[in-house]
Amino acid sequence: MTDAPLLKVRDISKFYGARIGCRNVSFDLWPGEVLAIVGESGSGKTTLLNCLATRLMPTSGTIEYRTRDGQMRDLARMGEAERRFLMRTDWGFVHQNPADGLRMTVSAGANVGERLMAVGGRHYGNIRETAGDWLRRVEIGIDRIDDQPRAFSGGMRQRLQIARNLVTAPRLVFMDEPTGGLDVSVQARLLDLVRGLVHDLGLSAIIVTHDLAVARLLSHRMMVMKDGQVIEQGLTDRVLDDPREAYTQLLVSSILQV
Amino acid sequence: MATPLVVSEVAKSFTMHLRDGIRLPVVSSVNFSVKAGECVVLGGPSGIGKSSLLKMVYGNYGVDTGQILVEHEGQFVDLATADPRSVLAVRRVTLGYVSQFLRVVPRVAAVDVVAEPLVADGAIPAVAREKAETMLARLNLPRELWQLPPATFSGGEQQRVNIARGFITDHRILLLDEPTASLDAKNREIVVDMIAEKKRAGVALLGIFHDDDVRVRVADRVIDVSAFSPRKAAA
């Protein structure tokens, strides 16, 4: 592992007209590092995530990504085709609503296999075998490989979306409230799964969540956002156990204890 | 003798923004060090800041001023100012911590909770698991519990999982926050032996022990935390 950041973000701002989406966000993300972005609804965390993942064009600032050949590349200067290729292969994006990240009317196996074909997989048997292997890893029975995700529960759909994203062995995965709409028992299973996969695959990930327990469980480092700005950041357990800013103290003290 | 942990001029206060921003001073002018093979115990009455100090040394609480120097892979790292990545590297390799309570992760079996620090540092999972089982057996955790997540365990059982997890590594510095608090006499005895073994192996230990008997037997030195506390004047 080379000792260089995977992603370098400098002064990213996004304005919607006069309204602020996010303002002056800078950070480095290192290989194998999981960063949580927390804050309440409307704090700009999803806007920031979408800017980072090139799904939105930032108003100002730069984002550089270290591609597999070791070069730092400015994402804004990459061609559209190259950026798409990156998103299909080296990156993953897990949406809160699985229907946004899956194709609901093709089979589970095809949902996973499709990303493999995008990186040049052509042998049907191999693709099906790899897809089956990934369904097993995300705890979906192999007997469901030919079913459409429409027939899956919310938790299963979310696991399928994760399999679809990870099958190409991406180096960076973006997740937007990955456990958002799920029951707590289903959440626990998914969190455990994500935690294991991130560790085993040495993934870097940026996870947007409003759930501080999710941030504690999954992330090494976190950023707290309010009104579009990062107001506090640092080691996850330090920010949660010794919050400095008034807003972070409010967030932490608002967690219900069970 | 090597001194892998040096705490120098540390001060810490909490600012409670939800309580009109009142400032609660915790400690100031904290100076001490721990040598290899030595067990230093933080003493003083309840609420004087012993646990807070231990958390600062682990990098879990921030500090206002001062340095917390930890010898990590031949260099001193200042945990008071190190970036998150460096703090995590220090914890992975050099600095271990046994907390009072186990923070359980849903669905993870006790044996894997114990093996995790080794796996995180690159050990082969099967080897780490084997060592974890040895630790759990030594601490008399019933074998039928090993494959279960510790969420439903008793306080004493969770504590033993926690101790096994903290003692499984070869970290050069180990922080102990009341590791024997909820243990019976027999298991307390085992933990005292385990601490003695760590000392012989040259590990620097810093701990809090409320049990007088245990404290007397493991401590080479006691540091009175009330000397660093602003409340000493009031007391």
Short mmCIF file of C-alpha atoms in Angstrom, two decimals:
data_model
loop_
_atom_site.label_atom_id
_atom_site.label_comp_id
_atom_site.label_asym_id
_atom_site.label_seq_id
_atom_site.Cartn_x
_atom_site.Cartn_y
_atom_site.Cartn_z
CA MET A 1 0.00 0.00 0.00
CA THR A 2 1.45 3.30 -1.04
CA ASP A 3 1.26 6.04 1.53
CA ALA A 4 -0.76 8.60 -0.36
CA PRO A 5 -4.37 9.74 -0.10
CA LEU A 6 -6.91 8.16 -2.38
CA LEU A 7 -9.02 11.29 -2.55
CA LYS A 8 -8.02 14.92 -2.03
CA VAL A 9 -10.87 17.35 -1.57
CA ARG A 10 -10.15 21.07 -1.44
CA ASP A 11 -12.62 23.88 -0.75
CA ILE A 12 -15.64 22.23 -2.29
CA SER A 13 -18.68 24.49 -2.39
CA LYS A 14 -22.04 24.01 -4.00
CA PHE A 15 -24.60 26.75 -4.26
CA TYR A 16 -28.17 26.37 -5.49
CA GLY A 17 -28.63 29.94 -6.64
CA ALA A 18 -28.12 31.97 -3.47
CA ARG A 19 -28.79 28.98 -1.23
CA ILE A 20 -25.83 27.09 0.18
CA GLY A 21 -25.62 23.35 -0.41
CA CYS A 22 -22.21 22.93 1.13
CA ARG A 23 -19.34 25.34 1.66
CA ASN A 24 -15.54 25.13 1.77
CA VAL A 25 -15.19 21.44 2.55
CA SER A 26 -11.64 20.07 2.49
CA PHE A 27 -10.28 16.69 3.54
CA ASP A 28 -8.10 13.77 2.48
CA LEU A 29 -9.35 10.20 2.40
CA TRP A 30 -6.76 7.45 2.78
CA PRO A 31 -6.83 3.89 1.46
CA GLY A 32 -8.80 1.64 3.81
CA GLU A 33 -10.33 4.57 5.63
CA VAL A 34 -14.04 4.92 6.31
CA LEU A 35 -15.32 8.47 6.73
CA ALA A 36 -18.78 9.20 8.09
CA ILE A 37 -20.52 12.47 7.27
CA VAL A 38 -23.20 13.18 9.86
CA GLY A 39 -25.68 15.96 10.42
CA GLU A 40 -29.41 16.45 10.35
CA SER A 41 -31.62 16.68 7.27
CA GLY A 42 -30.72 19.69 5.17
CA SER A 43 -27.21 20.04 6.61
CA GLY A 44 -25.69 19.49 3.17
CA LYS A 45 -24.27 16.04 3.67
CA THR A 46 -25.97 14.45 0.67
CA THR A 47 -25.09 17.45 -1.50
CA LEU A 48 -21.47 17.00 -0.50
CA LEU A 49 -21.59 13.26 -1.21
CA ASN A 50 -23.06 13.87 -4.64
CA CYS A 51 -20.35 16.42 -5.41
CA LEU A 52 -17.64 13.98 -4.36
CA ALA A 53 -19.12 11.18 -6.45
CA THR A 54 -19.37 13.55 -9.47
CA ARG A 55 -23.13 13.18 -9.52
CA LEU A 56 -23.31 16.94 -8.98
CA MET A 57 -20.92 19.57 -10.31
CA PRO A 58 -19.50 21.63 -7.45
CA THR A 59 -19.67 25.42 -7.82
CA SER A 60 -16.02 25.72 -6.80
CA GLY A 61 -13.16 23.68 -5.41
CA THR A 62 -11.24 20.65 -6.60
CA ILE A 63 -11.46 16.91 -6.10
CA GLU A 64 -8.50 14.75 -7.00
CA TYR A 65 -8.59 10.96 -7.12
CA ARG A 66 -5.63 8.59 -7.27
CA THR A 67 -6.35 6.16 -10.09
CA ARG A 68 -4.97 2.62 -10.15
CA ASP A 69 -1.91 3.75 -12.09
CA GLY A 70 -0.98 5.92 -9.08
CA GLN A 71 -1.68 9.32 -10.64
CA MET A 72 -3.67 12.01 -8.89
CA ARG A 73 -6.34 13.08 -11.35
CA ASP A 74 -8.57 16.14 -11.13
CA LEU A 75 -12.07 14.75 -11.55
CA ALA A 76 -13.40 17.94 -13.16
CA ARG A 77 -10.78 17.64 -15.89
CA MET A 78 -11.52 14.03 -16.70
CA GLY A 79 -13.54 13.31 -19.81
CA GLU A 80 -17.12 12.19 -19.39
CA ALA A 81 -16.38 8.68 -20.69
CA GLU A 82 -13.45 8.21 -18.36
CA ARG A 83 -15.43 9.43 -15.37
CA ARG A 84 -18.25 7.04 -16.18
CA PHE A 85 -15.82 4.17 -16.49
CA LEU A 86 -14.44 5.07 -13.08
CA MET A 87 -17.91 5.06 -11.56
CA ARG A 88 -18.72 1.70 -13.08
CA THR A 89 -15.51 -0.02 -12.04
CA ASP A 90 -13.38 1.64 -9.39
CA TRP A 91 -16.22 3.23 -7.45
CA GLY A 92 -19.49 2.13 -5.95
CA PHE A 93 -22.52 4.15 -4.96
CA VAL A 94 -25.04 2.69 -2.55
CA HIS A 95 -28.31 4.62 -2.52
CA GLN A 96 -30.63 4.89 0.43
CA ASN A 97 -33.44 3.55 -1.71
CA PRO A 98 -32.27 0.30 -3.37
CA ALA A 99 -34.65 0.94 -6.27
CA ASP A 100 -32.38 3.86 -7.28
CA GLY A 101 -29.34 1.62 -7.52
CA LEU A 102 -30.86 -1.60 -8.86
CA ARG A 103 -32.65 -2.57 -12.00
CA MET A 104 -35.87 -3.81 -10.54
CA THR A 105 -37.08 -5.80 -13.51
CA VAL A 106 -34.03 -7.95 -14.22
CA SER A 107 -32.92 -10.88 -12.08
CA ALA A 108 -30.74 -10.58 -8.99
CA GLY A 109 -27.99 -12.46 -10.80
CA ALA A 110 -28.15 -10.08 -13.74
CA ASN A 111 -28.05 -7.05 -11.43
CA VAL A 112 -24.72 -8.25 -10.10
CA GLY A 113 -23.47 -9.61 -13.42
CA GLU A 114 -24.18 -6.40 -15.30
CA ARG A 115 -21.36 -4.54 -13.51
CA LEU A 116 -18.99 -7.39 -14.36
CA MET A 117 -19.88 -7.14 -18.04
CA ALA A 118 -19.12 -3.42 -17.85
CA VAL A 119 -15.54 -4.27 -16.98
CA GLY A 120 -15.22 -6.77 -19.79
CA GLY A 121 -16.64 -10.00 -18.36
CA ARG A 122 -17.98 -12.03 -21.30
CA HIS A 123 -18.13 -15.66 -20.18
CA TYR A 124 -21.70 -16.35 -19.05
CA GLY A 125 -20.76 -19.24 -16.75
CA ASN A 126 -18.07 -17.23 -14.97
CA ILE A 127 -20.31 -14.21 -14.55
CA ARG A 128 -23.10 -16.33 -13.10
CA GLU A 129 -20.70 -18.08 -10.79
CA THR A 130 -19.23 -14.79 -9.50
CA ALA A 131 -22.73 -13.33 -9.12
CA GLY A 132 -23.78 -16.40 -7.13
CA ASP A 133 -20.70 -16.11 -4.98
CA TRP A 134 -21.56 -12.47 -4.20
CA LEU A 135 -25.16 -13.28 -3.38
CA ARG A 136 -23.82 -15.78 -0.86
CA ARG A 137 -21.51 -13.16 0.62
CA VAL A 138 -24.39 -10.79 1.19
CA GLU A 139 -26.48 -13.65 2.57
CA ILE A 140 -28.99 -14.01 -0.24
CA GLY A 141 -29.88 -17.66 -0.98
CA ILE A 142 -28.61 -18.94 -4.32
CA ASP A 143 -32.15 -20.13 -5.08
CA ARG A 144 -33.12 -16.46 -5.46
CA ILE A 145 -30.58 -15.74 -8.22
CA ASP A 146 -33.21 -15.71 -10.95
CA ASP A 147 -35.76 -13.67 -8.99
CA GLN A 148 -36.25 -9.98 -9.62
CA PRO A 149 -35.48 -7.56 -6.77
CA ARG A 150 -39.13 -6.50 -6.92
CA ALA A 151 -39.82 -9.76 -5.09
CA PHE A 152 -37.22 -9.03 -2.38
CA SER A 153 -37.69 -7.45 1.04
CA GLY A 154 -36.13 -4.04 1.75
CA GLY A 155 -33.17 -5.57 3.58
CA MET A 156 -32.51 -8.08 0.80
CA ARG A 157 -32.69 -5.35 -1.84
CA GLN A 158 -30.16 -3.31 0.08
CA ARG A 159 -27.81 -6.30 0.34
CA LEU A 160 -28.24 -6.94 -3.37
CA GLN A 161 -27.37 -3.32 -4.10
CA ILE A 162 -24.20 -3.74 -2.06
CA ALA A 163 -23.28 -6.92 -3.95
CA ARG A 164 -23.86 -5.14 -7.26
CA ASN A 165 -21.51 -2.36 -6.17
CA LEU A 166 -18.75 -4.50 -4.75
CA VAL A 167 -18.52 -7.19 -7.43
CA THR A 168 -16.06 -5.16 -9.50
CA ALA A 169 -13.73 -4.81 -6.48
CA PRO A 170 -14.02 -1.03 -6.28
CA ARG A 171 -11.53 0.95 -4.21
CA LEU A 172 -13.96 3.64 -3.10
CA VAL A 173 -17.61 3.27 -2.15
CA PHE A 174 -20.06 6.09 -1.45
CA MET A 175 -23.06 5.27 0.71
CA ASP A 176 -26.05 7.52 1.27
CA GLU A 177 -27.95 6.44 4.42
CA PRO A 178 -27.42 2.76 3.58
CA THR A 179 -29.52 1.57 6.52
CA GLY A 180 -32.06 4.39 6.25
CA GLY A 181 -35.36 2.65 5.61
CA LEU A 182 -34.67 -0.65 7.36
CA ASP A 183 -35.91 -2.31 10.55
CA VAL A 184 -33.34 -2.29 13.35
CA SER A 185 -32.75 -6.06 13.22
CA VAL A 186 -32.23 -5.85 9.46
CA GLN A 187 -29.98 -2.81 10.01
CA ALA A 188 -27.76 -4.72 12.44
CA ARG A 189 -27.27 -7.51 9.91
CA LEU A 190 -26.46 -5.06 7.14
CA LEU A 191 -24.05 -3.07 9.31
CA ASP A 192 -22.22 -6.21 10.33
CA LEU A 193 -22.01 -7.23 6.69
CA VAL A 194 -20.71 -3.84 5.52
CA ARG A 195 -18.22 -3.76 8.38
CA GLY A 196 -16.84 -7.18 7.43
CA LEU A 197 -16.64 -6.39 3.73
CA VAL A 198 -14.92 -3.05 4.26
CA HIS A 199 -12.30 -4.77 6.40
CA ASP A 200 -11.80 -7.85 4.21
CA LEU A 201 -11.57 -5.88 0.97
CA GLY A 202 -9.60 -2.93 2.39
CA LEU A 203 -12.20 -0.56 0.95
CA SER A 204 -12.28 3.16 1.42
CA ALA A 205 -15.76 4.45 2.01
CA ILE A 206 -17.63 7.69 2.57
CA ILE A 207 -20.90 7.13 4.39
CA VAL A 208 -23.58 9.74 4.85
CA THR A 209 -25.80 9.04 7.81
CA HIS A 210 -27.86 10.85 10.41
CA ASP A 211 -27.48 7.84 12.72
CA LEU A 212 -24.54 8.32 15.06
CA ALA A 213 -24.59 4.64 16.06
CA VAL A 214 -24.00 3.71 12.42
CA ALA A 215 -21.13 6.20 12.27
CA ARG A 216 -19.59 4.74 15.42
CA LEU A 217 -19.83 1.20 14.19
CA LEU A 218 -18.54 1.72 10.67
CA SER A 219 -16.29 4.74 10.49
CA HIS A 220 -12.76 5.59 11.53
CA ARG A 221 -13.26 9.30 11.20
CA MET A 222 -16.22 11.60 11.04
CA MET A 223 -17.25 15.06 9.91
CA VAL A 224 -20.20 16.86 11.46
CA MET A 225 -22.07 19.19 9.11
CA LYS A 226 -24.40 22.03 9.88
CA ASP A 227 -25.82 24.61 7.47
CA GLY A 228 -23.57 23.32 4.69
CA GLN A 229 -20.33 23.57 6.62
CA VAL A 230 -18.15 21.09 8.43
CA ILE A 231 -18.21 22.31 12.02
CA GLU A 232 -16.25 19.52 13.68
CA GLN A 233 -14.20 16.56 12.50
CA GLY A 234 -11.82 13.98 13.84
CA LEU A 235 -11.46 10.45 15.11
CA THR A 236 -14.96 8.99 15.35
CA ASP A 237 -14.83 7.95 19.01
CA ARG A 238 -13.28 11.27 20.01
CA VAL A 239 -15.96 13.34 18.30
CA LEU A 240 -18.72 11.21 19.82
CA ASP A 241 -17.29 10.89 23.34
CA ASP A 242 -15.75 14.36 23.67
CA PRO A 243 -17.69 16.63 21.29
CA ARG A 244 -16.43 20.22 21.26
CA GLU A 245 -18.98 22.19 19.29
CA ALA A 246 -22.37 23.14 20.69
CA TYR A 247 -24.19 21.50 17.80
CA THR A 248 -22.25 18.24 18.10
CA GLN A 249 -22.94 18.15 21.82
CA LEU A 250 -26.61 18.61 21.06
CA LEU A 251 -26.57 15.77 18.50
CA VAL A 252 -24.75 13.39 20.83
CA SER A 253 -26.95 14.23 23.79
CA SER A 254 -30.06 13.66 21.71
CA ILE A 255 -29.37 9.95 21.18
CA LEU A 256 -31.90 7.78 22.93
CA GLN A 257 -30.31 5.26 25.23
CA VAL A 258 -31.70 1.74 25.24
CA MET B 1 14.85 1.29 31.07
CA ALA B 2 12.61 2.33 28.20
CA THR B 3 9.79 4.77 28.88
CA PRO B 4 7.12 4.20 26.23
CA LEU B 5 4.54 6.59 27.70
CA VAL B 6 5.16 10.19 28.76
CA VAL B 7 2.38 12.60 29.74
CA SER B 8 3.58 16.18 29.90
CA GLU B 9 1.82 19.37 31.07
CA VAL B 10 -1.61 18.08 30.10
CA ALA B 11 -4.69 20.15 30.90
CA LYS B 12 -8.29 19.36 30.06
CA SER B 13 -11.65 20.98 30.63
CA PHE B 14 -15.12 20.33 29.28
CA THR B 15 -17.18 23.17 27.88
CA MET B 16 -20.88 22.37 28.25
CA HIS B 17 -22.55 24.37 25.51
CA LEU B 18 -25.96 23.03 26.47
CA ARG B 19 -25.48 24.39 30.01
CA ASP B 20 -24.84 28.02 29.05
CA GLY B 21 -21.28 27.20 28.08
CA ILE B 22 -20.00 26.53 31.58
CA ARG B 23 -16.45 25.31 31.72
CA LEU B 24 -15.66 22.31 33.90
CA PRO B 25 -11.96 21.99 34.52
CA VAL B 26 -10.97 18.30 34.78
CA VAL B 27 -7.21 18.22 35.25
CA SER B 28 -4.23 20.50 34.76
CA SER B 29 -0.43 20.27 34.94
CA VAL B 30 -0.51 16.50 34.54
CA ASN B 31 3.02 15.12 34.39
CA PHE B 32 3.98 11.48 34.67
CA SER B 33 5.51 8.65 32.71
CA VAL B 34 5.28 4.87 32.65
CA LYS B 35 8.29 2.63 32.13
CA ALA B 36 8.38 -0.69 30.35
CA GLY B 37 7.54 -3.53 32.76
CA GLU B 38 5.87 -1.19 35.24
CA CYS B 39 2.25 -0.99 36.37
CA VAL B 40 1.24 2.52 37.40
CA VAL B 41 -2.11 2.96 39.07
CA LEU B 42 -4.19 6.14 38.97
CA GLY B 43 -5.58 6.75 42.44
CA GLY B 44 -7.90 9.22 44.12
CA PRO B 45 -11.58 9.45 44.95
CA SER B 46 -14.44 8.84 42.55
CA GLY B 47 -15.13 11.69 40.12
CA ILE B 48 -11.65 13.17 40.37
CA GLY B 49 -10.88 12.48 36.69
CA LYS B 50 -9.11 9.10 36.63
CA SER B 51 -11.17 7.64 33.80
CA SER B 52 -11.03 10.92 31.88
CA LEU B 53 -7.25 10.89 32.13
CA LEU B 54 -7.10 7.31 30.89
CA LYS B 55 -9.34 8.25 27.95
CA MET B 56 -7.04 11.17 27.10
CA VAL B 57 -4.07 8.83 27.04
CA TYR B 58 -5.98 6.57 24.64
CA GLY B 59 -6.81 9.53 22.40
CA ASN B 60 -10.51 9.07 23.08
CA TYR B 61 -10.80 12.47 24.80
CA GLY B 62 -9.02 15.49 23.43
CA VAL B 63 -6.77 17.65 25.58
CA ASP B 64 -6.56 21.45 25.76
CA THR B 65 -2.80 21.70 26.16
CA GLY B 66 0.19 19.45 26.72
CA GLN B 67 1.57 16.31 25.13
CA ILE B 68 0.83 12.61 25.34
CA LEU B 69 3.88 10.91 23.92
CA VAL B 70 3.68 7.27 22.97
CA GLU B 71 6.62 5.31 21.61
CA HIS B 72 5.29 3.76 18.44
CA GLU B 73 7.51 1.79 16.06
CA GLY B 74 10.65 3.50 17.29
CA GLN B 75 9.29 7.05 17.24
CA PHE B 76 7.35 9.17 19.68
CA VAL B 77 3.87 10.13 18.51
CA ASP B 78 2.01 12.92 20.32
CA LEU B 79 -1.56 11.68 20.65
CA ALA B 80 -2.69 15.15 21.70
CA THR B 81 -2.07 16.45 18.19
CA ALA B 82 -1.84 13.34 15.97
CA ASP B 83 -4.29 12.99 13.08
CA PRO B 84 -6.98 10.28 13.31
CA ARG B 85 -5.05 7.92 11.05
CA SER B 86 -1.96 8.05 13.27
CA VAL B 87 -4.02 7.56 16.44
CA LEU B 88 -5.61 4.47 14.92
CA ALA B 89 -2.22 3.11 13.84
CA VAL B 90 -0.89 3.60 17.39
CA ARG B 91 -3.91 1.79 18.81
CA ARG B 92 -3.57 -1.06 16.32
CA VAL B 93 0.08 -1.73 17.08
CA THR B 94 1.17 -0.16 20.35
CA LEU B 95 -1.58 1.04 22.65
CA GLY B 96 -4.26 -1.28 24.05
CA TYR B 97 -7.23 -0.43 26.26
CA VAL B 98 -9.56 -2.48 28.42
CA SER B 99 -12.63 -0.38 29.10
CA GLN B 100 -15.07 -0.86 31.95
CA PHE B 101 -17.83 -1.93 29.65
CA LEU B 102 -17.81 -3.91 26.47
CA ARG B 103 -19.21 -2.09 23.47
CA VAL B 104 -20.87 -4.95 21.67
CA VAL B 105 -21.24 -5.16 17.95
CA PRO B 106 -24.47 -6.88 16.90
CA ARG B 107 -24.08 -10.41 15.57
CA VAL B 108 -20.34 -10.79 16.20
CA ALA B 109 -19.44 -13.91 18.21
CA ALA B 110 -17.47 -13.52 21.46
CA VAL B 111 -14.49 -15.39 20.02
CA ASP B 112 -14.36 -12.99 17.06
CA VAL B 113 -14.70 -9.96 19.32
CA VAL B 114 -11.60 -11.20 21.13
CA ALA B 115 -9.70 -12.10 17.95
CA GLU B 116 -10.48 -8.80 16.23
CA PRO B 117 -7.44 -6.77 17.39
CA LEU B 118 -5.13 -9.44 15.97
CA VAL B 119 -7.06 -9.73 12.71
CA ALA B 120 -7.08 -5.93 12.37
CA ASP B 121 -3.30 -6.02 12.57
CA GLY B 122 -3.09 -8.59 9.79
CA ALA B 123 -3.06 -11.93 11.63
CA ILE B 124 -4.47 -15.00 9.90
CA PRO B 125 -8.07 -15.26 11.19
CA ALA B 126 -7.80 -18.97 12.11
CA VAL B 127 -4.63 -18.35 14.14
CA ALA B 128 -6.17 -15.32 15.87
CA ARG B 129 -9.28 -17.33 16.70
CA GLU B 130 -7.23 -20.11 18.23
CA LYS B 131 -5.44 -17.63 20.46
CA ALA B 132 -8.78 -16.03 21.35
CA GLU B 133 -10.10 -19.42 22.45
CA THR B 134 -7.06 -19.94 24.66
CA MET B 135 -7.69 -16.56 26.29
CA LEU B 136 -11.39 -17.25 26.86
CA ALA B 137 -10.64 -20.70 28.29
CA ARG B 138 -8.13 -19.20 30.68
CA LEU B 139 -10.70 -16.67 31.87
CA ASN B 140 -13.21 -19.49 32.41
CA LEU B 141 -15.78 -18.24 29.95
CA PRO B 142 -18.06 -21.24 29.32
CA ARG B 143 -17.24 -22.81 25.97
CA GLU B 144 -20.88 -22.78 24.88
CA LEU B 145 -20.78 -18.95 24.91
CA TRP B 146 -17.82 -18.57 22.57
CA GLN B 147 -19.82 -18.63 19.37
CA LEU B 148 -22.53 -16.28 20.70
CA PRO B 149 -22.57 -12.48 20.48
CA PRO B 150 -21.86 -11.10 23.98
CA ALA B 151 -24.88 -8.74 24.01
CA THR B 152 -26.86 -11.11 26.27
CA PHE B 153 -23.94 -12.11 28.54
CA SER B 154 -23.82 -11.17 32.21
CA GLY B 155 -21.68 -8.23 33.33
CA GLY B 156 -18.88 -10.51 34.50
CA GLU B 157 -18.93 -12.53 31.29
CA GLN B 158 -18.79 -9.39 29.15
CA GLN B 159 -15.95 -8.10 31.29
CA ARG B 160 -13.96 -11.29 30.64
CA VAL B 161 -14.54 -11.00 26.89
CA ASN B 162 -13.29 -7.43 27.19
CA ILE B 163 -10.18 -8.48 29.12
CA ALA B 164 -9.41 -11.28 26.68
CA ARG B 165 -9.68 -8.78 23.81
CA GLY B 166 -7.39 -6.32 25.56
CA PHE B 167 -4.76 -8.82 26.62
CA ILE B 168 -4.58 -10.85 23.39
CA THR B 169 -2.18 -8.50 21.62
CA ASP B 170 1.51 -7.84 22.19
CA HIS B 171 0.93 -4.10 22.56
CA ARG B 172 3.74 -2.38 24.46
CA ILE B 173 1.35 -0.18 26.43
CA LEU B 174 -1.88 -1.32 28.03
CA LEU B 175 -4.52 0.90 29.68
CA LEU B 176 -6.87 -0.76 32.16
CA ASP B 177 -10.08 0.87 33.40
CA GLU B 178 -11.21 -1.27 36.33
CA PRO B 179 -10.72 -4.59 34.58
CA THR B 180 -11.63 -6.59 37.70
CA ALA B 181 -14.70 -4.58 38.74
CA SER B 182 -17.35 -7.22 38.06
CA LEU B 183 -15.32 -10.40 38.50
CA ASP B 184 -15.47 -13.04 41.21
CA ALA B 185 -12.39 -13.84 43.33
CA LYS B 186 -11.20 -16.71 41.16
CA ASN B 187 -11.27 -14.72 37.92
CA ARG B 188 -9.82 -11.66 39.62
CA GLU B 189 -6.87 -13.85 40.58
CA ILE B 190 -6.38 -14.84 36.94
CA VAL B 191 -6.39 -11.21 35.83
CA VAL B 192 -3.79 -10.36 38.50
CA ASP B 193 -1.61 -13.17 37.06
CA MET B 194 -2.14 -11.89 33.54
CA ILE B 195 -1.04 -8.40 34.58
CA ALA B 196 2.09 -9.86 36.19
CA GLU B 197 2.88 -11.69 32.96
CA LYS B 198 2.49 -8.48 30.95
CA LYS B 199 4.91 -6.76 33.32
CA ARG B 200 7.47 -9.53 32.89
CA ALA B 201 7.08 -9.19 29.13
CA GLY B 202 8.05 -5.51 29.45
CA VAL B 203 4.64 -4.01 28.83
CA ALA B 204 3.95 -0.58 30.37
CA LEU B 205 0.61 -0.66 32.18
CA LEU B 206 -1.50 2.25 33.38
CA GLY B 207 -4.69 1.42 35.22
CA ILE B 208 -7.52 2.21 37.58
CA PHE B 209 -8.35 -0.37 40.26
CA HIS B 210 -10.89 0.31 42.98
CA ASP B 211 -10.32 -3.06 44.61
CA ASP B 212 -7.63 -2.40 47.26
CA ASP B 213 -6.38 -5.96 47.30
CA VAL B 214 -5.86 -6.04 43.54
CA ARG B 215 -4.31 -2.58 43.53
CA VAL B 216 -1.74 -3.44 46.18
CA ARG B 217 -0.73 -6.56 44.31
CA VAL B 218 -0.33 -5.11 40.81
CA ALA B 219 0.81 -1.53 41.45
CA ASP B 220 4.45 -0.52 41.32
CA ARG B 221 3.43 3.09 41.89
CA VAL B 222 0.24 4.99 42.60
CA ILE B 223 -0.30 8.45 41.13
CA ASP B 224 -2.79 10.54 43.07
CA VAL B 225 -4.96 12.19 40.43
CA SER B 226 -6.39 14.67 42.97
CA ALA B 227 -3.02 16.44 42.74
CA PHE B 228 -3.98 17.41 39.16
CA SER B 229 -7.57 18.24 39.97
CA PRO B 230 -8.86 21.79 40.45
CA ARG B 231 -11.22 20.33 43.08
CA LYS B 232 -8.34 19.55 45.41
CA ALA B 233 -8.52 23.11 46.75
CA ALA B 234 -12.19 22.73 47.52
CA ALA B 235 -11.83 19.34 49.14
#
